[in-house]
Coordinates of C-alpha atoms and ligand atoms in Angstrom, one line a residue:
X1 CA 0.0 0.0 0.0
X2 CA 1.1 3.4 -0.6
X3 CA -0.2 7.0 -0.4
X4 CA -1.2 8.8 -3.1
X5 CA -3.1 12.0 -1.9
X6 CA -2.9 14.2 1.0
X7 CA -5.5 16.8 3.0
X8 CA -6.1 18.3 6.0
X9 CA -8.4 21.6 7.1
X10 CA -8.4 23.1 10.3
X11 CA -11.0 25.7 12.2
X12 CA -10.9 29.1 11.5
X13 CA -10.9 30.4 15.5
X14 CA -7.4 30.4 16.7
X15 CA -7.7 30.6 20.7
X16 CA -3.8 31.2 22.0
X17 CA -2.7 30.2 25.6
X18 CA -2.8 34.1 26.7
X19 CA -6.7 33.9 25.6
X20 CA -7.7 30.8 27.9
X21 CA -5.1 32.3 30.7
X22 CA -7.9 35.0 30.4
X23 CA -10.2 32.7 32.1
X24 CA -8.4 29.9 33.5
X25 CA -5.9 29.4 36.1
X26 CA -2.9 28.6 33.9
X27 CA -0.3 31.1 32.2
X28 CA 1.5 30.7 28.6
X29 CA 4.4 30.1 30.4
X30 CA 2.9 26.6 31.6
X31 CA 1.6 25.9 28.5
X32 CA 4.4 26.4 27.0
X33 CA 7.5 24.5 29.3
X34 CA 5.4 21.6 29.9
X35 CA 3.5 20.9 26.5
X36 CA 5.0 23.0 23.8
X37 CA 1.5 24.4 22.8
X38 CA 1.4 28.0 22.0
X39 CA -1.6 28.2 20.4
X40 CA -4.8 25.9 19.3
X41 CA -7.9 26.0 16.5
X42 CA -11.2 25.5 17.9
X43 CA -14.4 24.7 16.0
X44 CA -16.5 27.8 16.3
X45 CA -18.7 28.5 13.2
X46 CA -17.7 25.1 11.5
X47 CA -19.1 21.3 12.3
X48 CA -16.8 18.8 12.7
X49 CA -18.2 17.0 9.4
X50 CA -17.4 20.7 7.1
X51 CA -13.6 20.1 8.2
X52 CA -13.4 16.1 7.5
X53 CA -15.3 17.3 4.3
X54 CA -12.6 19.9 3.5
X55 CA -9.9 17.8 4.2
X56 CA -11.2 14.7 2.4
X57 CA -11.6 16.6 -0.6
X58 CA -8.1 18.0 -0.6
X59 CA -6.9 14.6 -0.3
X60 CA -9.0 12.9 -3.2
X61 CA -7.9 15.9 -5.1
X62 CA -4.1 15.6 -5.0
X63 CA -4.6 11.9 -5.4
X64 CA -5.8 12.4 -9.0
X65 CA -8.9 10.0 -8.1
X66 CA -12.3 10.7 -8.7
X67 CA -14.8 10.2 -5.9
X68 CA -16.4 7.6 -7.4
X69 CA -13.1 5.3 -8.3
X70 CA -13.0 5.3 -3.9
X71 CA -14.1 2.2 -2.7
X72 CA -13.8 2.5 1.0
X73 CA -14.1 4.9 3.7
X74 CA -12.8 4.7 6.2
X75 CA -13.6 7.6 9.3
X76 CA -10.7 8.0 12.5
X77 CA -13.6 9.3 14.7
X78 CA -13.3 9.5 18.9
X79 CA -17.2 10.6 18.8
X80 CA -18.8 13.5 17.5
X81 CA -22.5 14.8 17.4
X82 CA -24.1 12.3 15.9
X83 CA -23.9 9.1 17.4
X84 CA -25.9 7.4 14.5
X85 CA -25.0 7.7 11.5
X86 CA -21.4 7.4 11.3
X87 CA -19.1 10.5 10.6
X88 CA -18.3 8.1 7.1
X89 CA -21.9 7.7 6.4
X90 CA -22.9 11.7 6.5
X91 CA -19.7 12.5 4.2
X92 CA -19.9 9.8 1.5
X93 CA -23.1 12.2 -0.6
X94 CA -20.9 16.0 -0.2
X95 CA -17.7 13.4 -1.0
X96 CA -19.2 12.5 -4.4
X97 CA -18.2 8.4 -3.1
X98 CA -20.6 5.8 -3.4
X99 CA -19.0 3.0 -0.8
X100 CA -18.8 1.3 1.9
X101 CA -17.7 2.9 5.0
X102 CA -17.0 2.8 9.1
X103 CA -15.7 4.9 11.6
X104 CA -13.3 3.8 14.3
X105 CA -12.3 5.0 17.4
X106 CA -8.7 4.1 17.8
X107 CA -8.5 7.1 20.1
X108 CA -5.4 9.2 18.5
X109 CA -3.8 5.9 17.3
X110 CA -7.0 6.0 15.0
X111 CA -5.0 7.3 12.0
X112 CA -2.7 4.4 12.2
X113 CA -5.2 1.9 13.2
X114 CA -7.0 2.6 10.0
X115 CA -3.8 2.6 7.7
X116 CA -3.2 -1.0 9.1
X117 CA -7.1 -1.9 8.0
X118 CA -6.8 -0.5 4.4
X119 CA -3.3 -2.5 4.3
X120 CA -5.4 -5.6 5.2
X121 CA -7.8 -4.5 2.6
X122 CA -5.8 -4.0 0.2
X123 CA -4.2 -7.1 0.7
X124 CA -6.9 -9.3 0.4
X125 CA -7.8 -7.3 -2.7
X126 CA -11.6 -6.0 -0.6
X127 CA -11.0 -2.7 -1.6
X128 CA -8.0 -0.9 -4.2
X129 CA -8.6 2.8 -3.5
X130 CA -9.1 3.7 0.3
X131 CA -10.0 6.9 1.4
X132 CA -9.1 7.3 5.2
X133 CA -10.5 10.7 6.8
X134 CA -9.4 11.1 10.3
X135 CA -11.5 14.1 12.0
X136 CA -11.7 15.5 15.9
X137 CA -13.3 17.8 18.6
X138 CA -11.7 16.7 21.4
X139 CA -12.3 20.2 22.6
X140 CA -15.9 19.1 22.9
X141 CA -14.9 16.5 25.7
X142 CA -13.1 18.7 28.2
X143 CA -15.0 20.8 31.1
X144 CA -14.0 24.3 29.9
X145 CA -13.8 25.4 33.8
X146 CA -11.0 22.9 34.4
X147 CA -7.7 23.6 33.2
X148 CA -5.6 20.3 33.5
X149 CA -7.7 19.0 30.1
X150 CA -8.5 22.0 28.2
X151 CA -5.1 23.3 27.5
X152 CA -4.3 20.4 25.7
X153 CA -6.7 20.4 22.9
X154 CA -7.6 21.5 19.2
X155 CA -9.9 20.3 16.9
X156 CA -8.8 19.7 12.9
X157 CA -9.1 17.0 10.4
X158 CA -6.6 15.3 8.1
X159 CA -7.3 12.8 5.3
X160 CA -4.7 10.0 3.4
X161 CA -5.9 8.3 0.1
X162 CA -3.5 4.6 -0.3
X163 CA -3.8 2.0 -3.1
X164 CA -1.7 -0.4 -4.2
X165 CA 2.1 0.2 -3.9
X166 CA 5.6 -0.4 -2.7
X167 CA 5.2 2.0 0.3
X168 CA 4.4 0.9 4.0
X169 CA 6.6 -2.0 5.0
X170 CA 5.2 -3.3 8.3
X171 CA 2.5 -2.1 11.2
X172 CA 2.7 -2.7 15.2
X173 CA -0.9 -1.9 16.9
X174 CA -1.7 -2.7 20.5
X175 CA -4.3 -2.5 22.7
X176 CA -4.7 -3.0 26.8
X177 CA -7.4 -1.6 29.5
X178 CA -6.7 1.5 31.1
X179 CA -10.2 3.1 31.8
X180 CA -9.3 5.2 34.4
X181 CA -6.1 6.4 32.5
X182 CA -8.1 8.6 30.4
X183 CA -11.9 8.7 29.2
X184 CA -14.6 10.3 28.3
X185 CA -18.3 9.7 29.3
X186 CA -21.7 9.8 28.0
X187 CA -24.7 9.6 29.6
X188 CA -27.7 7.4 26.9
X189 CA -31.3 7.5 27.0
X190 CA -33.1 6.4 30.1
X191 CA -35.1 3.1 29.6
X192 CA -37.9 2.0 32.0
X193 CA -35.1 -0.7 32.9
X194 CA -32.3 0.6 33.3
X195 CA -31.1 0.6 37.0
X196 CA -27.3 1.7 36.5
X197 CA -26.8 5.3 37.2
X198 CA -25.1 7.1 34.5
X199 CA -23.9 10.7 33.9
X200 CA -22.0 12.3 31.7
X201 CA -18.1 12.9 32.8
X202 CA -16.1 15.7 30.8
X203 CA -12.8 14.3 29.8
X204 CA -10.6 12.9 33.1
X205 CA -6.6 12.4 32.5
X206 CA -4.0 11.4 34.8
X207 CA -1.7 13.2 33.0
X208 CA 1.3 11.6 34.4
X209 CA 0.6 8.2 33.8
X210 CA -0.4 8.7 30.3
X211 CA 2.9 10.6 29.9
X212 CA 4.4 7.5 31.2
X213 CA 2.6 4.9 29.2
X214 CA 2.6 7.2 26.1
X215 CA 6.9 7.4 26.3
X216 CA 7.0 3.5 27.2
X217 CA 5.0 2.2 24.6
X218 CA 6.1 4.5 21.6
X219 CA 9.5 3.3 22.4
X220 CA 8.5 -0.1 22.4
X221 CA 6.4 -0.1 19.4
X222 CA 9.4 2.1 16.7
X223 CA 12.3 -0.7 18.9
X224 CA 10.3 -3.5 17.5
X225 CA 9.8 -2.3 14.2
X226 CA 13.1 -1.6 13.5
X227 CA 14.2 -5.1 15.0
X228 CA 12.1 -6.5 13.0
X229 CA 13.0 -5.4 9.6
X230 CA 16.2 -5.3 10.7
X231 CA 16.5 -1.4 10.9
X232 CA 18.5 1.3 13.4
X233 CA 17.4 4.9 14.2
X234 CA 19.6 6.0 12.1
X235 CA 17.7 4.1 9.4
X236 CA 14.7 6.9 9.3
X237 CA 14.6 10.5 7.7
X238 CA 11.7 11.5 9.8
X239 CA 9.8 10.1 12.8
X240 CA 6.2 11.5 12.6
X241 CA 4.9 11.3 15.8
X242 CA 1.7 11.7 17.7
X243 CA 1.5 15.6 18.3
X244 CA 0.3 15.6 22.0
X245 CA 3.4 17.1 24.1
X246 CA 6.8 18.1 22.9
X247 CA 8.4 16.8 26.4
X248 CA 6.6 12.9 24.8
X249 CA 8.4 13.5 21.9
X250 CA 11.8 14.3 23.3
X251 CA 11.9 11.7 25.6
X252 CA 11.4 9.2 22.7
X253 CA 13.8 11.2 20.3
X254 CA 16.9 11.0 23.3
X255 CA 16.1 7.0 23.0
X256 CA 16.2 6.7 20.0
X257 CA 19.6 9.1 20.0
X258 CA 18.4 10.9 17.1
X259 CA 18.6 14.8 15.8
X260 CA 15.6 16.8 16.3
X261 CA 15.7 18.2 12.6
X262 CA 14.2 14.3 12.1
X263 CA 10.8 15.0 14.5
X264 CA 8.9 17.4 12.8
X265 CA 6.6 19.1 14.7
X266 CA 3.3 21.4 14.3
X267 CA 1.4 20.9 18.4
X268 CA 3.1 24.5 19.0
X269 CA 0.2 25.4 16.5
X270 CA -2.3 23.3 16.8
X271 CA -2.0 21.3 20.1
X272 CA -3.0 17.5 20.3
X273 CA -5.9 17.1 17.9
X274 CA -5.9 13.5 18.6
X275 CA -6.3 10.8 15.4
X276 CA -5.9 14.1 13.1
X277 CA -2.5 14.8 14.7
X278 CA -0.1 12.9 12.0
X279 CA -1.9 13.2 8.9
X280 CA -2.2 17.5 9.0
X281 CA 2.1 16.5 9.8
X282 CA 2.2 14.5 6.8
X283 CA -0.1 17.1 4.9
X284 CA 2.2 19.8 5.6
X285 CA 5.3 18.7 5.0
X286 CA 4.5 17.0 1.6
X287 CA 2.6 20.1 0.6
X288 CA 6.0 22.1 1.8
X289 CA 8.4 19.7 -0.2
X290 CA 9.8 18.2 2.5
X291 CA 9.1 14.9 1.9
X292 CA 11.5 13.4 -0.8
X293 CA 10.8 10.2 -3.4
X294 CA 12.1 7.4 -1.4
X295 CA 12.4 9.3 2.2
X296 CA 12.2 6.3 5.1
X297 CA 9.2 7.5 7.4
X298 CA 8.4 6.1 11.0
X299 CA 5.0 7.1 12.2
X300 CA 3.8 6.5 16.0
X301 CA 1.0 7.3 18.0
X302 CA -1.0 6.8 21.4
X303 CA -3.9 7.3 22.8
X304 CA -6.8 6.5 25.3
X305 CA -7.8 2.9 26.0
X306 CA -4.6 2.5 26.3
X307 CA -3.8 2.3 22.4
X308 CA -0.6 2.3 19.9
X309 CA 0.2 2.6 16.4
X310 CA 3.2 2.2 14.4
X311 CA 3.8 1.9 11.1
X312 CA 6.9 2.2 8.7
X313 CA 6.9 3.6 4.9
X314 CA 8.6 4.4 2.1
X315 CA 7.3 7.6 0.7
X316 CA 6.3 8.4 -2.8
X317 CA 5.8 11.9 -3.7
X318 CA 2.4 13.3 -4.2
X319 CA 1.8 15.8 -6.6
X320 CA -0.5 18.5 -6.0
X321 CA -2.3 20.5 -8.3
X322 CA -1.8 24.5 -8.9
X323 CA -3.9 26.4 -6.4
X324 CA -6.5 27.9 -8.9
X325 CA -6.3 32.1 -9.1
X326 CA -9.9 33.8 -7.2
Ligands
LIG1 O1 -3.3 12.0 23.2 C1 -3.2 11.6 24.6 C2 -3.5 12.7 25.4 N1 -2.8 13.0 26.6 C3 -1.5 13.3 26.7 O2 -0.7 13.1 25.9 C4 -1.1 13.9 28.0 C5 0.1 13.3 28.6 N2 0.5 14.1 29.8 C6 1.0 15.3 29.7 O3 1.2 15.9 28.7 C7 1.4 16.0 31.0 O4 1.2 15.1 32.1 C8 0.5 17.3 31.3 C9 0.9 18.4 30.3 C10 -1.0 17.0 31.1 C11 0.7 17.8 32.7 O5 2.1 18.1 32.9 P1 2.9 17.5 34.2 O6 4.2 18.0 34.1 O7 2.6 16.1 34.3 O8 2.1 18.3 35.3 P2 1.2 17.7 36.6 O9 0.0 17.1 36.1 O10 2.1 16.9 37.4 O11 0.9 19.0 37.3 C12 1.9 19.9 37.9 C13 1.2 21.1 38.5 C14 0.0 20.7 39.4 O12 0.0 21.7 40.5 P3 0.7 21.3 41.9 O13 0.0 20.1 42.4 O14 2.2 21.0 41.6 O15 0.5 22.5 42.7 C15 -1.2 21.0 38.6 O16 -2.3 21.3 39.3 O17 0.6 21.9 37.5 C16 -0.7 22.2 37.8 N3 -1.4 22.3 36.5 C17 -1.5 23.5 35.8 N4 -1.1 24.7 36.1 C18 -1.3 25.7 35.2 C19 -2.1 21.4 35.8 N5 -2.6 21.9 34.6 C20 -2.3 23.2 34.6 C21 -2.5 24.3 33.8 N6 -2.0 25.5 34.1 N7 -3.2 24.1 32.6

C-alpha cells in the first residue's frame, strides 16, 4: 500500500494560551515548558463534518482519483454529534463516493489503526482505493472550567488516500485496558429498565501516567519495528509522531539518539488534535516539499484505551495540483 493523496483543514478560530489564561488558572508560560502548545484551533462556526469534508476533498484531489473510483471509507472518529449515522456515512453524498464505509475510534492511534485496516484491505484485494478521513473535537470532551484537560486540545481533520504500492513496509498496533487512564463519558437515554446510574463525565486524564505509558510504549512499538526489519534509528529521515506534548516527543527522540531536525513538529500550533494529529504532519510537509521520493518514514501514535500505532513507509511523492487564481 502506498499513499497517493494528502489533505487536512483546520477551524478558523485560533484561541492562544494568553486567551484561555484569560479565564483559567494557567499562564502561557505553563503551557508552553510543559506541553510545547502556544496556540490551538477551535471549532467555532464550522461542524466537525465541514472540516473532514474539506480535508477529504483535498486529499482525493491531490490523489488524482475521482470520488467515485473510492471504494472505502474509512472515518478515525473518537465521537462526535451524531452518534448514528457514522461520521463516514454523513460524508460519502458532499464526497461525491458511493462506498462502503465505518468509523473507528482508535483514540489518537485512530489514523494508524485505520492505515493498518486499508493495508489488510488492500491485501486481500476487498478494496483498491481507500480513502481514510481522520476528524476530531476533542475540545468538545473537556469541562472548559478545568484547566488540567483544556489546554491540551484542538480540533482539525486530516485525510490519506493509499492504493496499491511499494510504500508501508510493516505495522505494530496494540491495545490494553486503562479506563481510568483517560476517558470520556456519556450519559444514553433512560429506559424504563435501566437501573445503573449514569452521567456524563467531561474528559478525566492522569496526566502523568499517560505521559508514562505514552513514552514507554512508543518506544516499544518504533524498537520492535526496526528489530524487525532489521533497521536502526539512524535508518529513518523522519519520525512522525503523535502531536500531543513536545516533552513525549523528546523523551522518545533521546532514545532513540536521534537529531531533532528528524521529529517534525506542528502541536506549538495546533495542540494535540488527537487521530488528526499525524496526517495534517504529513499534509504539511508533503505540501511544503519536504518529503522526498524514497524518504524512510516512521509514524507512531498513542492514545486512550490504552492504544498504539506504528507503522513504517517508504514515501512516494504526491503531486498537488496549482492552487486555482480567485
Ligand atoms: O493524546 C493523549 C492525550 N494526553 C496526553 O498526551 C497527556 C500526557 N501528559 C501530559 O502531557 C502532562 O502530564 C500534562 C501536560 C498533562 C501535565 O504536565 P505535568 O508536568 O505532568 O504536570 P502535573 O499534572 O504533574 O501538574 C503539575 C502542576 C500541578 O500543580 P501542583 O499540584 O504542583 O500544585 C497541577 O495542578 O501543574 C498544575 N497544572 C496546571 N497549572 C497551570 C495542571 N494543569 C495546569 C495548567 N496551568 N493548565
Amino acid at each position: 500500500m502506498k499513499i497517493i493523496g494528502t489533505g487536512s483543514a483546520l477551524p478558523s478560530k485560533e484561541v492562544t494560551n494568553d486567551m484561555l489564561a484569560g479565564f483559567l488558572e494557567t499562564s502561557d508560560s505553563w503551557i508552553t515548558s510543559r506541553t510545547g502548545i502556544k496556540t490551538r484551533r477551535l471549532l467555532s462556526t464550522e461542524t466537525l463534518s465541514e472540516l473532514a469534508l474539506k480535508a477529504g476533498m483535498s486529499a482525493l484531489e491531490s490523489s488524482g482519483l475521482k470520488p467515485e473510483e473510492i471504494d472505502y471509507l474509512i472515518c478515525s472518529n473518537v465521537a462526535n454529534s451524531y452518534v448514528s449515522p457514522s461520521l463516514g456515512s454523513i460524508l460519502l453524498a458532499p464526497l461525491g463516493c458511493c462506498c462502503p464505509c465505518f468509523d473507528l475510534n482508535g483514540a489518537c492511534a485512530g489514523l494508524i489503526y485505520s492505515l493498518d485496516i486499508a493495508d489488510a484491505f488492500i491485501k486481500t484485494g476487498k478494496a483498491k482505493k481507500i480513502l481514510i478521513i481522520a476528524a476530531e473535537e476533542p475540545s468538545r470532551f473537556c469541562n472548559w472550567h478545568e484547566r488540567e484537560t483544556t489546554v491540551l486540545f484542538g480540533d482539525a481533520a486530516s485525510a490519506l488516500v493509499v492504493t496499491e504500492g511499494e510504500g508501508f513496509k510493516d505495522f505494530r498496533v496494540t491495545g490494553e485496558t486503562h479506563t481510568d487512564a483517560l476517558y470520556y463519558k456519556r450519559s444514553l437515554e433512560t429506559t424504563p429498565y435501566d437501573r445503573v446510574e449514569e452521567k456524563t463525565t467531561p474528559l478525566v486524564m492522569q496526566g502523568r501516567e499517560v505521559f508514562k505509558l505514552a513514552v514507554r510504549s512508543c518506544i516499544k512499538d518504533v524498537d520492535m519495528l526496526l528489530e524487525r526489519n532489521g533497521m536502526k534509528g539512524d535508518d529513518i529521515d523522519m519520525y512522525l509522531l503523535h502531536q500531543a506534548n513536545l516533552r513525549i516527543i523528546d523523551s522518545i527522540r533521546e532514545h532513540l539518539e536521534q537529531p531533532q531536525e528528524k521529529f517534525p513538529t506542528n502541536l506549538q500550533r495546533y495542540g494535540n488534535t488527537s487521530s488528526a494529529s499525524i496526517g495534517i504532519l504529513i499534509d504539511e510537509l508533503s505540501r511544503a516539499g519536504q518529503l522526498k521520493d524514497g524518504m524512510t518514514l516512521m509514524l507512531s501514535a498513542f492514545g486512550g484505551g490504552f492504544v498504539t500505532g506504528a507503522t513504517i513507509l517508504t514515501w512516494s511523492e504526491v503531486h498537488y495540483p496549482e492552487p486555482t487564481k480567485e
